[in-house]
Amino acid sequence: MMIKVFIAGATGWVGTELSKKITQEKGLQLVGGLSRSKGGADLASILNLGNGPIPLFDNITDALDLVDFDVMIDFTKPEIAKSNVIAALKRGKRVVLGTSGLTDADFKEIAAVADEHHTAILAAGNFAITAVILQKFAEIAAKFIPHFEIIDYASGDKPDAPSGTVAELAYRLSKIQTPELAVAIDDTVGRKDARGASINGIQVHSVRLTGHILGVEAIFGEKDETLILRHDAGNGAEPYIKGILMAVNKLSTFEGLKRGLDTVMDI
């Protein structure tokens, strides 16, 4: 059965490569996209896809009224992603969400909408398989090591902090246990904010600096021993594409909200 796909953020960094890949995939058909700067244009012509037209819209309402699709993939901005997702879910569409910057409260609201309309959304801070494996290893470590913090690396122009990868990791580790602190943050001598931000009870330190692309370190410590788990991303979008396509094909297997690509993987 052909799955009709709509990409919100179709002309962005991930969306561009994803659009090209979907047009080559058996069982998937790219039928439209969202682009605030190129609404009304033809995505097939812009990206030289060779099969079209594939209409672009500047708002999700018009897209939902005019395009028949099964799955929306959202890689936009946090200030519009939530409204895109809720609008699509209310129309019974299934959603893959890769946009970072949404809060736990946002996800609670999104989950309620998905449940009410008997559809599905898979949200992940990172669709790269190596990042997914880091999260699983970190969850294992958190079961046995009560002292851990997270370092979040990204380029200097990334506006949101922490990254979606780190926000998701902190959320998941907090479900295992809250780290023990030898010195409580409130007892810190000097600048308390130098100890980072508490995200779900876990200290997170966000570095935003030219030279970084995207990375995460989960650091675990015990007396006389340290475990460091690290993932680094390069310039290309290819590591994310494989995971996104996996998510698209798994959406029909559940209802409601799932957070993390590994929730639909056999690991």
Coordinates of C-alpha atoms in Angstrom, one line a residue:
M1 CA 0.0 0.0 0.0
M2 CA 1.3 3.4 -1.0
I3 CA 1.9 5.8 1.9
K4 CA 1.3 9.4 0.9
V5 CA 3.8 11.8 2.7
F6 CA 3.7 15.5 3.4
I7 CA 6.8 17.2 4.7
A8 CA 6.6 20.4 6.8
G9 CA 9.9 22.1 6.3
A10 CA 10.4 20.5 2.9
T11 CA 13.0 23.0 1.7
G12 CA 15.0 23.0 4.9
W13 CA 18.3 21.2 5.7
V14 CA 16.7 17.8 6.6
G15 CA 13.6 18.3 4.5
T16 CA 15.5 18.8 1.2
E17 CA 17.4 15.5 1.5
L18 CA 14.3 13.7 2.8
S19 CA 12.3 14.9 -0.1
K20 CA 14.8 13.6 -2.6
K21 CA 15.0 10.2 -0.8
I22 CA 11.2 9.7 -0.5
T23 CA 10.8 10.2 -4.3
Q24 CA 13.2 7.2 -4.7
E25 CA 11.5 4.9 -2.1
K26 CA 9.1 2.2 -3.1
G27 CA 5.8 2.4 -1.2
L28 CA 6.2 6.1 -0.4
Q29 CA 4.8 9.1 -2.4
L30 CA 5.7 12.7 -1.7
V31 CA 2.5 14.7 -2.3
G32 CA 3.2 18.1 -0.8
G33 CA 5.2 20.2 1.5
L34 CA 5.2 23.2 3.8
S35 CA 7.6 26.1 3.3
R36 CA 6.8 29.6 4.6
S37 CA 9.3 31.2 2.2
K38 CA 8.2 29.2 -0.9
G39 CA 4.5 28.7 -0.6
G40 CA 2.8 28.4 -3.9
A41 CA 5.9 27.0 -5.6
D42 CA 6.5 23.5 -7.0
L43 CA 8.9 21.4 -4.8
A44 CA 9.7 19.1 -7.7
S45 CA 11.0 22.0 -9.8
I46 CA 12.9 23.6 -6.9
L47 CA 14.8 20.3 -6.1
N48 CA 14.9 18.9 -9.6
L49 CA 13.0 15.8 -8.5
G50 CA 11.9 15.0 -12.0
N51 CA 8.3 14.0 -11.0
G52 CA 5.7 16.5 -10.1
P53 CA 4.2 18.8 -9.5
I54 CA 4.6 18.7 -5.7
P55 CA 2.8 21.7 -4.3
L56 CA 4.3 23.8 -1.5
F57 CA 2.1 25.7 1.0
D58 CA 2.9 28.4 3.5
N59 CA 0.5 27.2 6.2
I60 CA -0.8 23.8 7.4
T61 CA -4.5 24.7 7.2
D62 CA -4.5 25.2 3.4
A63 CA -2.4 22.0 3.0
L64 CA -4.8 19.9 5.0
D65 CA -7.7 21.3 2.9
L66 CA -6.1 20.8 -0.5
V67 CA -3.8 17.8 -0.2
D68 CA -4.6 14.2 0.6
F69 CA -1.9 12.6 2.6
D70 CA -1.4 9.9 5.2
V71 CA 1.7 11.0 7.1
M72 CA 3.2 14.4 7.9
I73 CA 6.9 14.7 8.7
D74 CA 7.7 17.9 10.6
F75 CA 11.1 19.4 10.6
T76 CA 10.3 23.1 11.1
K77 CA 10.6 25.5 14.1
P78 CA 9.3 24.9 17.6
E79 CA 7.1 28.0 17.4
I80 CA 5.1 26.4 14.5
A81 CA 5.7 22.7 14.9
K82 CA 3.2 22.2 17.7
S83 CA 0.3 23.9 15.8
N84 CA 1.3 21.9 12.7
V85 CA 1.2 18.6 14.6
I86 CA -2.1 19.3 16.4
A87 CA -3.8 20.4 13.2
A88 CA -2.7 17.2 11.4
L89 CA -3.6 14.9 14.2
K90 CA -7.1 16.4 14.4
R91 CA -7.6 15.5 10.8
G92 CA -6.6 11.9 11.5
K93 CA -3.1 12.2 10.0
R94 CA -0.2 10.2 11.4
V95 CA 2.9 12.3 12.3
V96 CA 6.7 11.9 12.6
L97 CA 8.1 14.8 14.6
G98 CA 11.7 15.7 14.4
T99 CA 11.5 19.4 15.4
S100 CA 13.3 20.2 18.7
G101 CA 12.3 22.8 21.3
L102 CA 9.0 21.4 22.4
T103 CA 8.4 20.9 26.1
D104 CA 7.0 18.0 28.2
A105 CA 3.8 20.0 28.6
D106 CA 3.6 20.3 24.8
F107 CA 4.0 16.5 24.4
K108 CA 1.3 15.9 27.0
E109 CA -1.1 18.1 25.0
I110 CA -0.1 16.4 21.7
A111 CA -0.6 12.9 23.2
A112 CA -4.1 13.8 24.3
V113 CA -5.0 14.9 20.8
A114 CA -3.5 11.8 19.2
D115 CA -5.5 9.6 21.6
E116 CA -8.7 11.5 21.0
H117 CA -8.5 11.1 17.3
H118 CA -7.1 7.6 17.3
T119 CA -4.0 8.3 15.3
A120 CA -0.3 8.1 15.9
I121 CA 2.7 10.3 16.4
L122 CA 6.4 9.3 16.8
A123 CA 8.5 12.1 18.2
A124 CA 12.3 11.8 18.4
G125 CA 15.0 14.3 19.3
N126 CA 17.4 12.5 17.0
F127 CA 16.7 9.9 14.3
A128 CA 20.3 8.9 13.8
I129 CA 20.8 5.2 14.8
T130 CA 24.0 6.0 16.7
A131 CA 22.2 8.6 18.8
V132 CA 19.4 6.1 19.5
I133 CA 21.9 3.5 20.7
L134 CA 23.6 6.1 23.0
Q135 CA 20.2 6.7 24.6
K136 CA 19.7 3.0 25.2
F137 CA 23.2 2.6 26.7
A138 CA 22.6 5.7 28.9
E139 CA 19.4 4.2 30.2
I140 CA 21.2 1.0 31.1
A141 CA 24.0 3.0 32.9
A142 CA 21.4 5.1 34.8
K143 CA 20.0 1.9 36.4
F144 CA 23.4 1.2 38.1
I145 CA 25.2 4.5 38.4
P146 CA 23.4 7.2 40.5
H147 CA 25.7 10.2 39.5
F148 CA 25.3 11.6 36.0
E149 CA 25.0 14.8 34.0
I150 CA 24.6 15.7 30.3
I151 CA 26.5 18.0 28.0
D152 CA 24.7 19.3 25.0
Y153 CA 26.8 20.5 22.0
A154 CA 25.5 22.4 19.0
S155 CA 26.5 25.1 16.5
G156 CA 26.6 28.7 17.7
D157 CA 23.5 29.6 15.7
K158 CA 21.2 27.0 17.1
P159 CA 18.6 29.0 19.0
D160 CA 17.0 26.3 21.2
A161 CA 18.6 24.8 24.3
P162 CA 18.8 22.1 25.2
S163 CA 18.7 20.3 21.8
G164 CA 15.8 17.9 21.2
T165 CA 18.3 15.0 21.5
V166 CA 19.3 16.1 25.0
A167 CA 15.8 17.1 26.1
E168 CA 14.6 13.6 25.2
L169 CA 17.6 11.9 26.9
A170 CA 17.0 13.9 30.1
Y171 CA 13.3 13.0 30.1
R172 CA 14.1 9.3 29.6
L173 CA 16.8 9.1 32.2
S174 CA 14.6 10.9 34.7
K175 CA 12.2 8.0 34.4
I176 CA 14.9 5.7 35.7
Q177 CA 16.2 7.8 38.6
T178 CA 17.1 11.3 39.6
P179 CA 20.8 11.7 39.9
E180 CA 22.4 12.1 43.3
L181 CA 24.4 15.3 43.9
A182 CA 27.3 15.4 46.4
V183 CA 26.6 19.2 46.8
A184 CA 23.0 20.4 46.2
I185 CA 22.7 23.1 43.6
D186 CA 21.3 25.5 46.2
D187 CA 24.5 25.0 48.3
T188 CA 26.8 25.9 45.5
V189 CA 29.3 28.5 46.5
G190 CA 29.5 31.2 43.8
R191 CA 27.3 31.2 40.7
K192 CA 24.6 28.5 40.9
D193 CA 23.8 28.9 37.2
A194 CA 27.4 27.7 36.5
R195 CA 26.1 24.2 37.4
G196 CA 23.9 24.2 34.3
A197 CA 20.1 23.9 34.1
S198 CA 18.0 21.3 35.8
I199 CA 16.0 19.4 33.1
N200 CA 13.7 16.8 34.7
G201 CA 16.0 16.8 37.7
I202 CA 19.2 16.3 35.7
Q203 CA 21.9 18.9 35.3
V204 CA 22.3 19.8 31.6
H205 CA 25.1 22.0 30.2
S206 CA 24.4 23.5 26.7
V207 CA 27.4 24.5 24.6
R208 CA 26.7 26.7 21.6
L209 CA 29.8 27.3 19.6
T210 CA 31.0 27.6 16.1
G211 CA 32.8 24.4 15.0
H212 CA 30.2 22.1 16.6
I213 CA 27.4 20.5 14.6
L214 CA 25.4 18.5 17.1
G215 CA 26.6 16.3 19.9
V216 CA 25.7 14.9 23.3
E217 CA 27.7 13.5 26.2
A218 CA 26.2 11.5 29.0
I219 CA 28.7 11.3 31.8
F220 CA 28.4 8.8 34.6
G221 CA 30.6 8.8 37.7
E222 CA 31.3 6.6 40.7
K223 CA 34.3 6.5 43.1
D224 CA 37.5 6.0 41.0
E225 CA 35.6 5.4 37.8
T226 CA 33.9 7.4 35.0
L227 CA 31.8 6.3 32.0
I228 CA 31.4 8.8 29.1
L229 CA 28.9 8.0 26.3
R230 CA 29.2 10.4 23.3
H231 CA 27.5 10.9 20.0
D232 CA 28.6 13.5 17.4
A233 CA 26.8 14.3 14.1
G234 CA 28.5 15.6 10.9
N235 CA 27.3 18.0 8.3
G236 CA 25.1 15.6 6.3
A237 CA 21.5 14.7 6.8
E238 CA 21.9 11.1 5.7
P239 CA 22.2 9.6 9.3
Y240 CA 18.7 10.9 10.1
I241 CA 17.0 9.8 6.9
K242 CA 17.2 6.1 7.6
G243 CA 15.6 6.5 11.0
I244 CA 12.9 8.9 9.7
L245 CA 11.8 6.4 7.0
M246 CA 11.8 3.6 9.6
A247 CA 9.5 5.8 11.7
V248 CA 7.1 6.5 8.8
N249 CA 6.7 2.8 8.1
K250 CA 6.1 2.0 11.8
L251 CA 3.4 4.6 12.4
S252 CA 0.6 2.2 11.4
T253 CA 1.5 -0.2 14.2
F254 CA 0.3 1.9 17.2
E255 CA -1.9 4.7 18.4
G256 CA -1.0 7.7 20.5
L257 CA 2.4 9.2 21.2
K258 CA 5.7 7.4 21.3
R259 CA 8.9 9.3 22.1
G260 CA 12.1 8.0 20.8
L261 CA 12.9 6.0 17.6
D262 CA 13.9 3.0 19.7
T263 CA 10.2 2.6 20.8
V264 CA 9.5 1.1 17.4
M265 CA 12.8 -0.7 17.0
D266 CA 13.6 -4.3 18.2
I267 CA 16.4 -3.3 20.7

